[in-house]
XYZ file of C-alpha atoms in Angstrom:
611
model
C -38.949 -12.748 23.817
C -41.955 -14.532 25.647
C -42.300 -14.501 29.276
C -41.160 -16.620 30.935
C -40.866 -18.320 34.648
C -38.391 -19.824 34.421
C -36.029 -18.904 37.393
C -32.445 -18.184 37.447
C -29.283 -20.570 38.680
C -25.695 -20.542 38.559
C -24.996 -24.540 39.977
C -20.917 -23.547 41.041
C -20.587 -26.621 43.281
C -17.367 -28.200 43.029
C -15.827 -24.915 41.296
C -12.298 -24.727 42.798
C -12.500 -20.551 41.768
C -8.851 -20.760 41.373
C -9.765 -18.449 38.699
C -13.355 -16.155 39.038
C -16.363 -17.292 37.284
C -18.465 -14.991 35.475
C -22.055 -15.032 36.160
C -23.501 -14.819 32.049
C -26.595 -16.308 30.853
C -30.484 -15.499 31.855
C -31.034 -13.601 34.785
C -34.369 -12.931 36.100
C -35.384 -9.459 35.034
C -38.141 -7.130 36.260
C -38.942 -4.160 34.210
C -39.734 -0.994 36.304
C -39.838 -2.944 39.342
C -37.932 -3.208 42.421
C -38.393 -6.642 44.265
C -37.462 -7.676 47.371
C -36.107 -10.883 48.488
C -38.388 -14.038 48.191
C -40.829 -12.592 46.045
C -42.978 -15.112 44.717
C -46.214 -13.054 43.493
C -44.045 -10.612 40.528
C -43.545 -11.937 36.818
C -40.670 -11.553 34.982
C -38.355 -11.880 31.899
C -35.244 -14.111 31.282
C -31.872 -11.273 30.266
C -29.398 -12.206 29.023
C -26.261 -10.625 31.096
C -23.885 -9.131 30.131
C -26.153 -6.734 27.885
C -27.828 -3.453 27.514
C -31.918 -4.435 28.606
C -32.964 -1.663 25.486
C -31.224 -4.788 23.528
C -33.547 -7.490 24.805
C -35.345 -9.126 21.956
C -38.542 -8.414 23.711
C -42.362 -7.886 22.233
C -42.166 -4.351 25.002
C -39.306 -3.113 24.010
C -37.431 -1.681 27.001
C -36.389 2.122 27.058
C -32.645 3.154 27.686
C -33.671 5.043 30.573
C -35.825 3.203 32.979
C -35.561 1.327 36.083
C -35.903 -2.279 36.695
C -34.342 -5.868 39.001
C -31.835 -8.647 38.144
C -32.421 -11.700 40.098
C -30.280 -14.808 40.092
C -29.492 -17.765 42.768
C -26.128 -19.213 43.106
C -25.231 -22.383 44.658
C -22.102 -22.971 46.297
C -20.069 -26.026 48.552
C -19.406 -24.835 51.992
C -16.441 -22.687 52.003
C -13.791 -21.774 54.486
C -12.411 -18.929 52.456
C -14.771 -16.256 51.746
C -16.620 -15.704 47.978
C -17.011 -12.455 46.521
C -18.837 -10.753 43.332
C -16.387 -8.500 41.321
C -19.191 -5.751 39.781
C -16.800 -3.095 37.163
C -20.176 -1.145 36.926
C -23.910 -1.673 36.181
C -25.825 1.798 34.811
C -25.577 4.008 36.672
C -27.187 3.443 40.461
C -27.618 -0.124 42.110
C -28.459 -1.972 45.097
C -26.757 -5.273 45.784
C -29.382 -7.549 48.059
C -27.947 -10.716 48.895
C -30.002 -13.791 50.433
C -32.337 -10.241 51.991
C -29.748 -8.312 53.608
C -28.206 -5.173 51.512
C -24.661 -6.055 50.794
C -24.000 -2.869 48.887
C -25.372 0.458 47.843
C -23.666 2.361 44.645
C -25.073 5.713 45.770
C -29.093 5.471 45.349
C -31.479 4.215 43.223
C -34.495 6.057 42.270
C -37.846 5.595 39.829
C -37.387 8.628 38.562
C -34.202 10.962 37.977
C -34.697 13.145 40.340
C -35.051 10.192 43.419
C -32.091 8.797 42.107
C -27.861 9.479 42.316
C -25.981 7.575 39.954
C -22.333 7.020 40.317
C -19.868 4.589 38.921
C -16.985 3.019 40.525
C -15.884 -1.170 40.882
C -16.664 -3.076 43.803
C -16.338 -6.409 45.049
C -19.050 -7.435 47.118
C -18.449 -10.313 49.646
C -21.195 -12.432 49.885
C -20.342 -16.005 52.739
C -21.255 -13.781 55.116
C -24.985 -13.647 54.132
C -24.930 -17.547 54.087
C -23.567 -20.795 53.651
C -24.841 -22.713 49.955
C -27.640 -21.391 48.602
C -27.085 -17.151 47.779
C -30.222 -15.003 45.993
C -28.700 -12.090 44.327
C -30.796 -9.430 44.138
C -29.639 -6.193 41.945
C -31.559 -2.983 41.578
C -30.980 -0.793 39.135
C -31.746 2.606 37.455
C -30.869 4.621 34.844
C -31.374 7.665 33.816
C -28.101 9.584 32.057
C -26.172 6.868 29.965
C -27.514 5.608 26.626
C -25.820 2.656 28.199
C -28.274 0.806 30.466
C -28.364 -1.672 33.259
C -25.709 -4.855 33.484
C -23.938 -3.670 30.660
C -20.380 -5.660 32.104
C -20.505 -9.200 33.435
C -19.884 -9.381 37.077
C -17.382 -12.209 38.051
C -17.373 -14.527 40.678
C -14.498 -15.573 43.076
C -12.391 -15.372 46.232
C -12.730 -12.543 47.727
C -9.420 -11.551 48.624
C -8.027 -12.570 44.999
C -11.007 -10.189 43.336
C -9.864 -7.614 45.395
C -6.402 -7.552 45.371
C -6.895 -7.634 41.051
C -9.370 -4.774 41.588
C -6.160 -3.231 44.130
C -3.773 -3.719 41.330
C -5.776 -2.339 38.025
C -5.883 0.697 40.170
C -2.101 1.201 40.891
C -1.194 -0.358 37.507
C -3.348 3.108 36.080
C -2.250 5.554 38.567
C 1.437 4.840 37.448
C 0.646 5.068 33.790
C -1.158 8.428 34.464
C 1.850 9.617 36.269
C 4.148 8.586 33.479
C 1.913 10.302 31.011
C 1.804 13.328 33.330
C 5.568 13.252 33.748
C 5.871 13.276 29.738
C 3.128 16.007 28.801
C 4.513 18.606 31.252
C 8.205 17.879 30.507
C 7.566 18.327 26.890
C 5.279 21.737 27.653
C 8.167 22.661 29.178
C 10.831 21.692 26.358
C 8.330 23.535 24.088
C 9.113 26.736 25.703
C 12.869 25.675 25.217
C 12.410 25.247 21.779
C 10.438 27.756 19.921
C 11.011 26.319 16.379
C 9.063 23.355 17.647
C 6.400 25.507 19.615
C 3.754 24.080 17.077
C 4.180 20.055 17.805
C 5.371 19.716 21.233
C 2.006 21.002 23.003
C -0.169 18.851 21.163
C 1.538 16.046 21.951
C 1.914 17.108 25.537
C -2.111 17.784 25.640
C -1.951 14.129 24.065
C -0.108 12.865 27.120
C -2.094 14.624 29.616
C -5.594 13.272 27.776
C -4.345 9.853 27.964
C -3.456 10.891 31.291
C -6.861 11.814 32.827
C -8.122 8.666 30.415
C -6.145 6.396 33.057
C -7.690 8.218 36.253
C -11.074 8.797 34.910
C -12.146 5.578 33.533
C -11.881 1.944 34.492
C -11.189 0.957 36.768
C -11.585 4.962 38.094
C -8.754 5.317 40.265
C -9.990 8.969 40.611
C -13.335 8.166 41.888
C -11.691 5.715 44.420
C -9.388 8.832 45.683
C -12.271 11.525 45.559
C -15.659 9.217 46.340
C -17.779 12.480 46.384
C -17.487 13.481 42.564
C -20.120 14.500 40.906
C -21.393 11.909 38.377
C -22.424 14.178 35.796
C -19.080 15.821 36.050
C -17.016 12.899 35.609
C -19.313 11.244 33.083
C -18.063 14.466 31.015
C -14.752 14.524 31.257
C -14.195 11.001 30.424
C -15.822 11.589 27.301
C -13.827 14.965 27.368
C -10.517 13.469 27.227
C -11.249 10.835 24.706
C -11.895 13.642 22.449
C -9.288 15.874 23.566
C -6.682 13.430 23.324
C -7.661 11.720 19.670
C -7.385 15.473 18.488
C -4.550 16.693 20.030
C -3.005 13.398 18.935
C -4.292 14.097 15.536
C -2.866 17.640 15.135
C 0.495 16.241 16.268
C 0.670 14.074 13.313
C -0.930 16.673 10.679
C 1.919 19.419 11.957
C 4.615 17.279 12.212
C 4.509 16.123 8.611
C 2.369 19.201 6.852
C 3.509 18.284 3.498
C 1.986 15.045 3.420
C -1.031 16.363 4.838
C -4.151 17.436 2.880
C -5.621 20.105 4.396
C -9.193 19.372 3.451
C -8.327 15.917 5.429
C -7.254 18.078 8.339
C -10.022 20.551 8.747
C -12.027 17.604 8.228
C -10.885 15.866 11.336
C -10.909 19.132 13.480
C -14.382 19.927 12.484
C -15.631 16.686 13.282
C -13.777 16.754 16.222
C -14.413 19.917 17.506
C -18.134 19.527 16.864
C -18.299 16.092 18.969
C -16.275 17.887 21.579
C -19.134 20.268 21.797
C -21.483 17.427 22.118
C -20.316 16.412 25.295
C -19.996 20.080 26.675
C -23.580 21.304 25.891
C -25.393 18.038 25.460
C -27.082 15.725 27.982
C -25.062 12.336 28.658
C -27.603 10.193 27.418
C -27.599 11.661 23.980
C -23.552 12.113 23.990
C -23.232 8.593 25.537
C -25.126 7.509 22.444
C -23.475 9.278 19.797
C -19.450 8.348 21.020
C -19.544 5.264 18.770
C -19.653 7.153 15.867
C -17.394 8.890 16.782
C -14.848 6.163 17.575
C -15.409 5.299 13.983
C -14.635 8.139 12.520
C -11.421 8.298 14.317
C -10.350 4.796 13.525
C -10.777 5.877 9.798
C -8.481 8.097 10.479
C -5.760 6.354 12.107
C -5.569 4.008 8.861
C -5.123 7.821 7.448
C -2.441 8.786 10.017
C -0.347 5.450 9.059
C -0.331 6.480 5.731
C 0.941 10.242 6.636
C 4.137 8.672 8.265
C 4.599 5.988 5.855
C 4.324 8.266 3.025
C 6.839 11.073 5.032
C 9.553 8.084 5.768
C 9.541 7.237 1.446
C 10.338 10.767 0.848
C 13.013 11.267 3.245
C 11.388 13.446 6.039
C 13.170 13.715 9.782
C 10.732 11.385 11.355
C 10.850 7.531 12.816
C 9.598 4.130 12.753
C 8.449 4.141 15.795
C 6.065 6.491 15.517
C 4.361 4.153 12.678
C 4.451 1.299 15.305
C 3.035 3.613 17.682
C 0.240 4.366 15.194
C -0.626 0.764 14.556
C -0.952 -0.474 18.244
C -3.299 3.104 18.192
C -5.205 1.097 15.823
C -5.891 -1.442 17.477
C -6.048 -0.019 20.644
C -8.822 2.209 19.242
C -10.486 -1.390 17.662
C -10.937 -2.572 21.184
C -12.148 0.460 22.554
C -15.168 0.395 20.126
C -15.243 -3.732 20.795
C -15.641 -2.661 24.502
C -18.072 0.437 24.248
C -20.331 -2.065 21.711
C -19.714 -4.812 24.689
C -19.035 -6.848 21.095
C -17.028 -9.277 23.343
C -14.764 -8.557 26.947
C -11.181 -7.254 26.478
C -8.756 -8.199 29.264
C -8.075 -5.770 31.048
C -4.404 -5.724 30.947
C -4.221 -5.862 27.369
C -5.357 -2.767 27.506
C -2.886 -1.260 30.048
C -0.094 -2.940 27.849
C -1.476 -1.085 24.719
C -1.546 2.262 26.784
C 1.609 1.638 27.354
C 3.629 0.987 24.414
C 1.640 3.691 22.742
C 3.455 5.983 25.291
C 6.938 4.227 25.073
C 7.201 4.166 20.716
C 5.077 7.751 21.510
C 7.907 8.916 23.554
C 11.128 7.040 21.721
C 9.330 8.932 17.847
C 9.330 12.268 19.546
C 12.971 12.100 20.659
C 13.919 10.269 17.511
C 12.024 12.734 15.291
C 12.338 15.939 17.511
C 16.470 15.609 17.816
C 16.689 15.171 13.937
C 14.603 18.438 13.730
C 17.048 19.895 16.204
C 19.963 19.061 14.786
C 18.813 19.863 11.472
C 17.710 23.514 12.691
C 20.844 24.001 14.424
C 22.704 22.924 11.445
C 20.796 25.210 9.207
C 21.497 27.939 11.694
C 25.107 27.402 11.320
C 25.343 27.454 7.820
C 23.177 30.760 8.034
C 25.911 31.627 10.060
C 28.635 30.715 8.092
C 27.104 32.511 5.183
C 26.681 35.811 6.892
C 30.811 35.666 7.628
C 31.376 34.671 4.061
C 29.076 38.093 2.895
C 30.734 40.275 5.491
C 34.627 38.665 4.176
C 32.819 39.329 0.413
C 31.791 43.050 1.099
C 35.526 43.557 3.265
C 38.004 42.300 0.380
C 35.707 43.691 -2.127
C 36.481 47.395 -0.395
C 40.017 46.388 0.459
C 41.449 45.237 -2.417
C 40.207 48.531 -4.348
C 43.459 50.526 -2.982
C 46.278 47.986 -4.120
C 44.267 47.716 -7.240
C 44.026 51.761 -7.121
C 47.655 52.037 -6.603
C 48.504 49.965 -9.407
C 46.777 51.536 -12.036
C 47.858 55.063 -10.944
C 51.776 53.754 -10.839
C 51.471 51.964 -14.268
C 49.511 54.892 -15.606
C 52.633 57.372 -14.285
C 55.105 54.850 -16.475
C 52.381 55.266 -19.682
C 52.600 58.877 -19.329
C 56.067 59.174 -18.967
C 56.480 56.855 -21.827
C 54.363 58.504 -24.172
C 56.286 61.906 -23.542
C 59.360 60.161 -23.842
C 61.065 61.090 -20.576
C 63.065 58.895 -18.717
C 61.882 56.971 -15.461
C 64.130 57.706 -13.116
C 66.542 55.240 -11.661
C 65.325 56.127 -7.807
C 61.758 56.530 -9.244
C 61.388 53.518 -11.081
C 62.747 51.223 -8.273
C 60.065 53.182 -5.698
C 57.368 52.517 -8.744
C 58.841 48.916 -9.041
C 58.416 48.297 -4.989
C 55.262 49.957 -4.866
C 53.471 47.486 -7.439
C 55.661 44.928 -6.292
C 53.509 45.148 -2.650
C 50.333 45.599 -4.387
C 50.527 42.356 -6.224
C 51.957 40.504 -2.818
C 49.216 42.387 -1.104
C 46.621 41.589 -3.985
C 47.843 37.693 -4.272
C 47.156 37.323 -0.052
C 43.831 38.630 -0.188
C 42.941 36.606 -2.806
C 44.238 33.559 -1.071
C 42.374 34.295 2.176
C 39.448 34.746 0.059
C 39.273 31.492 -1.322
C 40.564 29.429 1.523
C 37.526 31.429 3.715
C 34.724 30.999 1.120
C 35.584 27.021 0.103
C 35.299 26.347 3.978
C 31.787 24.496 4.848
C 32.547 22.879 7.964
C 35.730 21.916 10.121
C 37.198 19.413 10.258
C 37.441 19.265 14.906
C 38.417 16.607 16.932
C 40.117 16.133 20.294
C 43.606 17.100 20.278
C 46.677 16.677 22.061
C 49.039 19.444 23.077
C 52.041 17.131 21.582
C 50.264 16.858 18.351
C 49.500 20.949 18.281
C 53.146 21.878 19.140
C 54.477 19.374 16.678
C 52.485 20.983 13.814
C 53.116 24.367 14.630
C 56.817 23.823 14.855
C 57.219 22.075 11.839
C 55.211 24.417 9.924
C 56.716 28.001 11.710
C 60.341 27.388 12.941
C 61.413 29.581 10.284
C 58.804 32.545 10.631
C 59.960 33.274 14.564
C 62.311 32.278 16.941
C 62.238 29.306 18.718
C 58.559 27.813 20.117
C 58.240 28.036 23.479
C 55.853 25.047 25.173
C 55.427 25.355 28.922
C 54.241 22.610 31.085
C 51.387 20.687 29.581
C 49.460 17.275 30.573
C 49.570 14.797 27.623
C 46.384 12.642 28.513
C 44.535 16.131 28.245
C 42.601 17.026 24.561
C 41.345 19.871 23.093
C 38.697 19.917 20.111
C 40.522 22.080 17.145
C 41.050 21.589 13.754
C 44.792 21.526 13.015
C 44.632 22.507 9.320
C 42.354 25.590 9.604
C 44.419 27.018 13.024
C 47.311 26.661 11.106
C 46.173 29.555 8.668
C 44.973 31.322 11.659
C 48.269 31.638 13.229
C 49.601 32.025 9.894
C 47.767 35.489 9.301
C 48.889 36.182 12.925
C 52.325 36.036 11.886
C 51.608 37.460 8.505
C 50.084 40.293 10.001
C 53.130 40.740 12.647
C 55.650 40.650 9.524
C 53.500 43.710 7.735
C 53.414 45.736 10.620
C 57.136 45.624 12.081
C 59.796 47.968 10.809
C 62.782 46.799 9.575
C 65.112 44.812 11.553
C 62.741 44.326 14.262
C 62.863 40.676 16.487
C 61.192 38.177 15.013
C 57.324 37.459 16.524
C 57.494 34.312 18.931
C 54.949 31.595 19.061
C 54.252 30.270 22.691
C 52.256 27.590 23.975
C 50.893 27.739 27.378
C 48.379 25.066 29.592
C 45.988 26.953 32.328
C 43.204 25.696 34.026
C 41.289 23.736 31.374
C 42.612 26.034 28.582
C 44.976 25.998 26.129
C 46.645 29.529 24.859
C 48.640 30.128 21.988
C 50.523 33.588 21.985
C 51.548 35.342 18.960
C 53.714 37.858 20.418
C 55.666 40.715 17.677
C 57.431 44.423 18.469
C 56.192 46.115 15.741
C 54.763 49.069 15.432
C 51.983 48.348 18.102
C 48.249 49.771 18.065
C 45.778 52.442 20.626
C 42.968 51.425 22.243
C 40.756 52.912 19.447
C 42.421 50.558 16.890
C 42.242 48.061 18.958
C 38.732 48.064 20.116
C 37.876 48.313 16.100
C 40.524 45.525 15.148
C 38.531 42.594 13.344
C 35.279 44.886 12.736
C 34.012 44.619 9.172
C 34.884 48.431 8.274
C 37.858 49.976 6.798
C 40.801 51.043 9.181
C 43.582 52.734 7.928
C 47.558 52.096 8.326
C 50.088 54.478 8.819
C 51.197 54.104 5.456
C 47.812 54.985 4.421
C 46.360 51.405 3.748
C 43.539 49.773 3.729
C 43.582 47.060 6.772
C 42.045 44.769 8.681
C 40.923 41.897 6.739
C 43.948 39.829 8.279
C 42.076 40.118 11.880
C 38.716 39.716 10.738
C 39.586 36.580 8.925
C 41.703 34.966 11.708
C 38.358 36.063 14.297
C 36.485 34.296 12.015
C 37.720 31.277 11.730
C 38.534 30.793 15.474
C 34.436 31.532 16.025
C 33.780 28.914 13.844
C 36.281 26.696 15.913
C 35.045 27.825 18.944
C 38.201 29.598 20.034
C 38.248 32.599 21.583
C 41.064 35.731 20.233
C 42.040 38.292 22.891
C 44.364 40.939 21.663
C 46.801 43.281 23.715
C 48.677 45.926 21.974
C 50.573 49.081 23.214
C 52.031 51.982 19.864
C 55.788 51.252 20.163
C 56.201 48.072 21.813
C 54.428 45.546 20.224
C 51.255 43.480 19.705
C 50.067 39.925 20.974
C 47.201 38.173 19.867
C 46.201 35.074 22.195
C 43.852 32.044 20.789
C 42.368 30.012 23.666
C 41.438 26.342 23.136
C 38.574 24.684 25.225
C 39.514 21.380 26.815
C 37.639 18.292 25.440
C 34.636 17.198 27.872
């Protein structure tokens, strides 16, 4: 560009500033110069503002670290209220002189980077009080640590009171998002813990959250610098550019380990390299040169959020646990990430709310996929570890009948060997001896035929059928399907409204083996085992009470165990137990048994009430 002389003006009479004015076009510029007001003697440039002054289309060619003077004059009507200039940040130490009076100070500016402290926080500047129509705005400037340089943002114009109560809100507006995102990245450390099976996802999206977190303190409009005034620049410089990289690969590695079969690997240790090796960047590497290599960067990321849509899009066609709106969430990323690198080019101004509302349904669809996706994977896990379970009782019920049935079986073969033998010799069976032979197999079949039975209906079982019951409806079953097995029912005082979760079918062959079981082991004549149905405190019992032969504490205590226990007629038993225990586990019932040799056994099942 030529020199030139001719002088800045913003003409703003008449302007109502119902809404600010921003002050773009030519400014006055003075390369590694500070002026004072009214200088008449020092040449200068027309810049363009808002721009970086290394971009000026100039013969010199201005360095990105430097120092230097933006001059303008801006004519207003006489005001009553007061007018203000709204500055987001010029790079990265100014002086604000308006009409020769210093209206602000950033921290200090310096001609070399040692004189000078940069810092970088908003301000809006009131300016009536340093006249009435006529207003020469003087900025110095220098820069010395960001590949950015000098008026980089446009600086508005406005009420006062209106620019500062927007600056007031863009800084509460962040501090809630960050407290949202700090709310959801330490809950979800926390549910990690909870949930080992899920240790791997969880923290990555938590260190997501609390990225996007610091994001919202540490950058515009830097609520944290407005809390803590005396941070370090250099400090804060690096973790802004820390938690961009933190959180676009933490939010990266969700993604890859959420859906690791339609993930390449050689895509994924691509992204971590790169990733990793920016991240170093910024920790060993001057801000200037780090500054100057984050575009790139943001490039290479938005590649791979295009890549990241296709992960989930590909995982929802083959029928993975995960959720739409983590695809939505990955497309407003998108463009989220599209006006990040619009913004850090200065390619053109993005409202600042726009971003805020991006933030923000990022974290909502964020938040709604991982609870969507995250409670499939629960259920799914807890599923899988009830089948697991289910498939352990159906290999201990396997290895039980498979031990138990070898004595009826035994028995059998040895009585119908005895009648080969004897036939073969050609003696003659007995009459007492064939009708003992004739009993004996006659029980082994019956005994055979049961086991059999309870084998099947145990192994064919993959879930139950449970739903809230009423005590009217259990009682009604039970006597309709028992009233001949045992003497009358007894039901004591029950409330209707109440339910409890059961399945009617399957604790119908529970009791059934109760009773079964009460039959085998009571001599002769005994009184017939009563059912009884009793309500107490949130519970519902049923008692299967017999006088049979009755059991020791020993025989008790190894009732229901998956071993072999012996009768007193020398049997194999036990199975009966075992299978009714594990049926009520799977129904969430608990068995308590009380026995005493001589006198009897009962066997209680205990129903939860239905929340």
């Amino acid at each position: 560009m030529a020199r030139s002389q001719t002088k800045s003006v913003f003409d703003l009479r008449g302007e109502s500033f119902e809404r600010p004015h921003q002050l773009n076009g030519d400014w006055d510029f003075f390369w590694m110069r500070f002026i004072e007001s009214n200088d008449t003697t020092s040449r200068w440039n027309n810049m363009k503002v808002p721009a970086d002054w290394y971009d000026a289309p100039n013969e010199d060619r201005y360095s990105t670290v430097g120092y230097a003077t933006y001059r303008t004059t801006v004519l207003l009507d006489k005001r009553k209220d007061e007018i203000g200039i709204f500055i987001p940040h010029i790079f990265s130490a100014y002086k604000v002189i308006v009409n020769g009076q210093v209206a602000h100070e950033s921290t200090k500016v310096g001609k070399t980077e040692a004189e000078y402290i940069p810092f970088r926080m908003p301000k809006v500047v009131p300016i009536s009080r340093y006249g009435e129509n006529e207003f020469e705005i003087i900025i110095q400037v220098s820069n010395f640590n960001h590949f950015n340089s000098g008026m980089h943002y446009a600086i508005d114009i406005g009420k006062y009171r209106a620019l500062q109560q927007d600056l007031s809100i863009k800084i509460d507006v962040n501090l809630f998002v960050a407290g949202g995102l700090f709310i959801t990245g330490f809950v979800l450390l926390a549910f990690a813990f909870t949930y080992k099976h899920l240790k791997v996802e969880i923290p990555f999206y938590a260190l997501f959250s609390i990225s996007l977190m610091y994001r919202m303190l540490g950058s515009d409009p830097y609520p944290l610098h407005a809390l803590f005034p005396g941070l370090p620049y250099i400090w804060s410089v690096h973790m802004e550019y820390f938690s961009i990289h933190t959180a676009t690969l933490f939010g990266g590695l969700f993604v890859f380990y959420l859906y690791p079969r339609q993930t390449n690997k050689y895509v994924k240790y691509l992204y971590v390299g790169v990733s990793l090796v920016s991240l170093a960047c910024v920790f060993v590497l001057r801000p200037l040169v780090f500054t100057y290599l984050m575009k790139f960067y943001l490039f290479f990321v938005l590649a791979y959020v295009l890549i990241f849509i296709y992960i989930i899009a590909k995982a929802r066609k083959e029928k993975e646990l995960s959720s739409g709106y983590l695809l939505t969430a990955l497309i407003i990323v998108a463009i989220w990430t599209l006006f990040q690198i619009i913004l850090f080019l200065n390619v053109a101004p993005i409202p600042y709310f726009i971003n805020i509302i991006l933030v923000s349904l990022i974290m909502v669809f964020c938040n709604l996929a991982l609870f969507r996706t995250f409670m499939l994977k629960i259920q799914s896990v807890d599923l899988t570890q009830a089948d697991l379970t289910i498939t352990k009782s159906k290999q201990n019920m396997l290895s039980l009948i498979s031990h138990e049935i070898k004595t009826p079986v035994a028995t059998l073969q040895m009585n119908i060997e005895m009648l080969r033998a004897m036939a073969q010799t050609g003696k003659d069976v007995p009459g007492e001896m064939l009708d003992k032979i004739t009993e004996a197999c006659s029980e082994d079949v019956d005994d055979i035929k049961q086991m059999v039975n309870d084998f099947v209906y145990f192994m064919s079982r993959a879930d139950a059928g449970i739903k809230p019951t009423s005590i009217s409806e259990i009682s009604h079953r039970l006597k309709n399907r028992f009233s001949s097995d045992t003497t009358p029912m007894k039901v004591y005082k029950f409330n209707e409204i109440r339910r409890y979760d059961t399945d009617l079918l399957t604790l119908e062959y529970i009791i059934s083996t109760l009773l079964s079981n009460a039959q085998k082991y009571s001599p002769s004549g005994a009184k017939k085992a009563e059912l009884i149905l009793r309500e107490d405190s949130q519970m519902l019992t049923i008692e299967v009470k017999d006088y049979g032969f009755g059991m020791d504490e020993d025989q008790v205590e190894n009732l229901g165990k998956s071993r072999l226990v012996r009768n007193e007629k020398d049997e194999i038993s036990g199975v009966g137990f075992y299978l009714a225990k594990e049926l009520s586990n799977q129904l969430d019932h608990s068995l308590v048994i009380e026995s005493k040799p001589g006198l009897g056994t009962s066997v209680r099942i205990e129903l939860k009430g239905h929340d």
